[in-house]
Amino acid sequence: MTMPVTFLTTALLIVSLLTNLTVEAVKKLLDGMPIRYSSNVLAAILSVLISGGVCAVYQILSGLPFSSQTGMEMVLLMYLSFLVSTVGYDKVVQTIKQIQTFKEDWK
């Protein structure tokens, strides 16, 4: 059993919202300290961590056993969430839908 594509797009939306809120909160904390940081690097790191957590929670709650396929799906979500945090949610979802449409037309 694998994670459905609808989970992927929903998880990307959740991760992008959580990443934006978390980055803003961390930036407010760091602004009061003499620490230099890059907002983009901070967003990229947090998006990967948050997406890994979302995948783990989904697997536990849905009873999916961990396998190499679900591991690859987890890595894919982490990579896509990294892209979302740097490029934007709309562009990534548009690309996923185009790939899905291409696969359906190919059959």
PDB file of C-alpha atoms in Angstrom:
ATOM      1  CA  MET A   1       0.000   0.000   0.000  1.00  0.00           C
ATOM      2  CA  THR A   2       1.288   3.468  -0.856  1.00  0.00           C
ATOM      3  CA  MET A   3       0.404   7.039  -0.054  1.00  0.00           C
ATOM      4  CA  PRO A   4      -2.215   8.390  -2.496  1.00  0.00           C
ATOM      5  CA  VAL A   5      -1.498  11.427  -4.708  1.00  0.00           C
ATOM      6  CA  THR A   6      -4.262  13.324  -2.925  1.00  0.00           C
ATOM      7  CA  PHE A   7      -2.269  12.887   0.287  1.00  0.00           C
ATOM      8  CA  LEU A   8       0.772  14.326  -1.454  1.00  0.00           C
ATOM      9  CA  THR A   9      -0.987  17.517  -2.571  1.00  0.00           C
ATOM     10  CA  THR A  10      -2.818  17.898   0.747  1.00  0.00           C
ATOM     11  CA  ALA A  11       0.394  17.302   2.682  1.00  0.00           C
ATOM     12  CA  LEU A  12       2.181  19.891   0.520  1.00  0.00           C
ATOM     13  CA  LEU A  13      -0.488  22.442   1.382  1.00  0.00           C
ATOM     14  CA  ILE A  14      -0.273  21.620   5.095  1.00  0.00           C
ATOM     15  CA  VAL A  15       3.528  21.673   5.056  1.00  0.00           C
ATOM     16  CA  SER A  16       3.652  24.987   3.192  1.00  0.00           C
ATOM     17  CA  LEU A  17       1.275  26.603   5.692  1.00  0.00           C
ATOM     18  CA  LEU A  18       3.122  25.189   8.691  1.00  0.00           C
ATOM     19  CA  THR A  19       6.480  26.157   7.195  1.00  0.00           C
ATOM     20  CA  ASN A  20       5.405  29.753   6.579  1.00  0.00           C
ATOM     21  CA  LEU A  21       4.026  30.130  10.093  1.00  0.00           C
ATOM     22  CA  THR A  22       7.024  28.431  11.701  1.00  0.00           C
ATOM     23  CA  VAL A  23       9.549  30.465   9.716  1.00  0.00           C
ATOM     24  CA  GLU A  24       7.855  33.698  10.752  1.00  0.00           C
ATOM     25  CA  ALA A  25       7.841  32.616  14.407  1.00  0.00           C
ATOM     26  CA  VAL A  26      11.514  31.584  14.321  1.00  0.00           C
ATOM     27  CA  LYS A  27      12.459  34.818  12.540  1.00  0.00           C
ATOM     28  CA  LYS A  28      10.769  36.837  15.292  1.00  0.00           C
ATOM     29  CA  LEU A  29      12.740  34.894  17.889  1.00  0.00           C
ATOM     30  CA  LEU A  30      16.035  35.277  16.020  1.00  0.00           C
ATOM     31  CA  ASP A  31      15.550  38.975  15.268  1.00  0.00           C
ATOM     32  CA  GLY A  32      16.020  39.742  18.953  1.00  0.00           C
ATOM     33  CA  MET A  33      19.364  37.918  18.976  1.00  0.00           C
ATOM     34  CA  PRO A  34      22.668  38.809  17.334  1.00  0.00           C
ATOM     35  CA  ILE A  35      22.427  35.789  14.991  1.00  0.00           C
ATOM     36  CA  ARG A  36      22.746  36.094  11.220  1.00  0.00           C
ATOM     37  CA  TYR A  37      20.604  33.736   9.179  1.00  0.00           C
ATOM     38  CA  SER A  38      19.133  33.296   5.713  1.00  0.00           C
ATOM     39  CA  SER A  39      15.346  33.176   5.521  1.00  0.00           C
ATOM     40  CA  ASN A  40      15.463  30.863   2.490  1.00  0.00           C
ATOM     41  CA  VAL A  41      17.797  28.374   4.186  1.00  0.00           C
ATOM     42  CA  LEU A  42      15.665  28.494   7.317  1.00  0.00           C
ATOM     43  CA  ALA A  43      12.510  27.836   5.251  1.00  0.00           C
ATOM     44  CA  ALA A  44      14.170  24.971   3.369  1.00  0.00           C
ATOM     45  CA  ILE A  45      15.365  23.234   6.549  1.00  0.00           C
ATOM     46  CA  LEU A  46      12.047  23.671   8.341  1.00  0.00           C
ATOM     47  CA  SER A  47      10.038  22.460   5.339  1.00  0.00           C
ATOM     48  CA  VAL A  48      12.053  19.231   5.156  1.00  0.00           C
ATOM     49  CA  LEU A  49      11.692  18.619   8.899  1.00  0.00           C
ATOM     50  CA  ILE A  50       7.971  19.396   8.920  1.00  0.00           C
ATOM     51  CA  SER A  51       7.247  17.241   5.857  1.00  0.00           C
ATOM     52  CA  GLY A  52       9.111  14.324   7.402  1.00  0.00           C
ATOM     53  CA  GLY A  53       6.997  14.714  10.520  1.00  0.00           C
ATOM     54  CA  VAL A  54       3.762  14.918   8.535  1.00  0.00           C
ATOM     55  CA  CYS A  55       4.663  11.725   6.638  1.00  0.00           C
ATOM     56  CA  ALA A  56       5.551   9.895   9.837  1.00  0.00           C
ATOM     57  CA  VAL A  57       2.287  10.912  11.502  1.00  0.00           C
ATOM     58  CA  TYR A  58       0.301   9.885   8.409  1.00  0.00           C
ATOM     59  CA  GLN A  59       1.986   6.485   8.302  1.00  0.00           C
ATOM     60  CA  ILE A  60       1.371   5.862  11.994  1.00  0.00           C
ATOM     61  CA  LEU A  61      -2.266   6.994  11.932  1.00  0.00           C
ATOM     62  CA  SER A  62      -3.139   5.109   8.737  1.00  0.00           C
ATOM     63  CA  GLY A  63      -1.289   1.968   9.777  1.00  0.00           C
ATOM     64  CA  LEU A  64       0.993   1.932   6.739  1.00  0.00           C
ATOM     65  CA  PRO A  65       4.031  -0.260   7.300  1.00  0.00           C
ATOM     66  CA  PHE A  66       7.354   1.374   6.499  1.00  0.00           C
ATOM     67  CA  SER A  67       8.784   0.022   3.263  1.00  0.00           C
ATOM     68  CA  SER A  68      11.243   1.197   0.652  1.00  0.00           C
ATOM     69  CA  GLN A  69       8.338   2.545  -1.415  1.00  0.00           C
ATOM     70  CA  THR A  70       6.864   4.604   1.427  1.00  0.00           C
ATOM     71  CA  GLY A  71      10.401   5.735   2.267  1.00  0.00           C
ATOM     72  CA  MET A  72      10.830   7.003  -1.289  1.00  0.00           C
ATOM     73  CA  GLU A  73       7.448   8.733  -1.103  1.00  0.00           C
ATOM     74  CA  MET A  74       8.580  10.382   2.120  1.00  0.00           C
ATOM     75  CA  VAL A  75      11.773  11.599   0.426  1.00  0.00           C
ATOM     76  CA  LEU A  76       9.680  12.837  -2.530  1.00  0.00           C
ATOM     77  CA  LEU A  77       7.438  14.836  -0.184  1.00  0.00           C
ATOM     78  CA  MET A  78      10.502  16.288   1.543  1.00  0.00           C
ATOM     79  CA  TYR A  79      11.956  17.340  -1.811  1.00  0.00           C
ATOM     80  CA  LEU A  80       8.656  18.800  -3.015  1.00  0.00           C
ATOM     81  CA  SER A  81       8.206  20.675   0.245  1.00  0.00           C
ATOM     82  CA  PHE A  82      11.703  22.091  -0.202  1.00  0.00           C
ATOM     83  CA  LEU A  83      10.648  23.273  -3.668  1.00  0.00           C
ATOM     84  CA  VAL A  84       7.415  24.717  -2.287  1.00  0.00           C
ATOM     85  CA  SER A  85       9.314  26.688   0.326  1.00  0.00           C
ATOM     86  CA  THR A  86      11.677  28.117  -2.301  1.00  0.00           C
ATOM     87  CA  VAL A  87       9.556  28.288  -5.486  1.00  0.00           C
ATOM     88  CA  GLY A  88       5.943  28.338  -4.340  1.00  0.00           C
ATOM     89  CA  TYR A  89       3.018  25.966  -3.805  1.00  0.00           C
ATOM     90  CA  ASP A  90       1.138  26.897  -6.982  1.00  0.00           C
ATOM     91  CA  LYS A  91       4.022  26.048  -9.315  1.00  0.00           C
ATOM     92  CA  VAL A  92       4.729  22.681  -7.680  1.00  0.00           C
ATOM     93  CA  VAL A  93       1.053  21.584  -7.661  1.00  0.00           C
ATOM     94  CA  GLN A  94       0.668  22.722 -11.280  1.00  0.00           C
ATOM     95  CA  THR A  95       3.637  20.546 -12.260  1.00  0.00           C
ATOM     96  CA  ILE A  96       2.273  17.527 -10.347  1.00  0.00           C
ATOM     97  CA  LYS A  97      -1.103  17.861 -12.090  1.00  0.00           C
ATOM     98  CA  GLN A  98       0.570  18.167 -15.486  1.00  0.00           C
ATOM     99  CA  ILE A  99       2.580  14.998 -14.855  1.00  0.00           C
ATOM    100  CA  GLN A 100      -0.544  13.173 -13.670  1.00  0.00           C
ATOM    101  CA  THR A 101      -2.490  14.289 -16.762  1.00  0.00           C
ATOM    102  CA  PHE A 102       0.375  13.203 -19.005  1.00  0.00           C
ATOM    103  CA  LYS A 103       0.373   9.744 -17.375  1.00  0.00           C
ATOM    104  CA  GLU A 104      -3.391   9.392 -17.853  1.00  0.00           C
ATOM    105  CA  ASP A 105      -3.181  10.474 -21.501  1.00  0.00           C
ATOM    106  CA  TRP A 106      -0.304   8.074 -22.083  1.00  0.00           C
ATOM    107  CA  LYS A 107      -2.378   5.022 -21.080  1.00  0.00           C
TER     108      LYS A 107
END
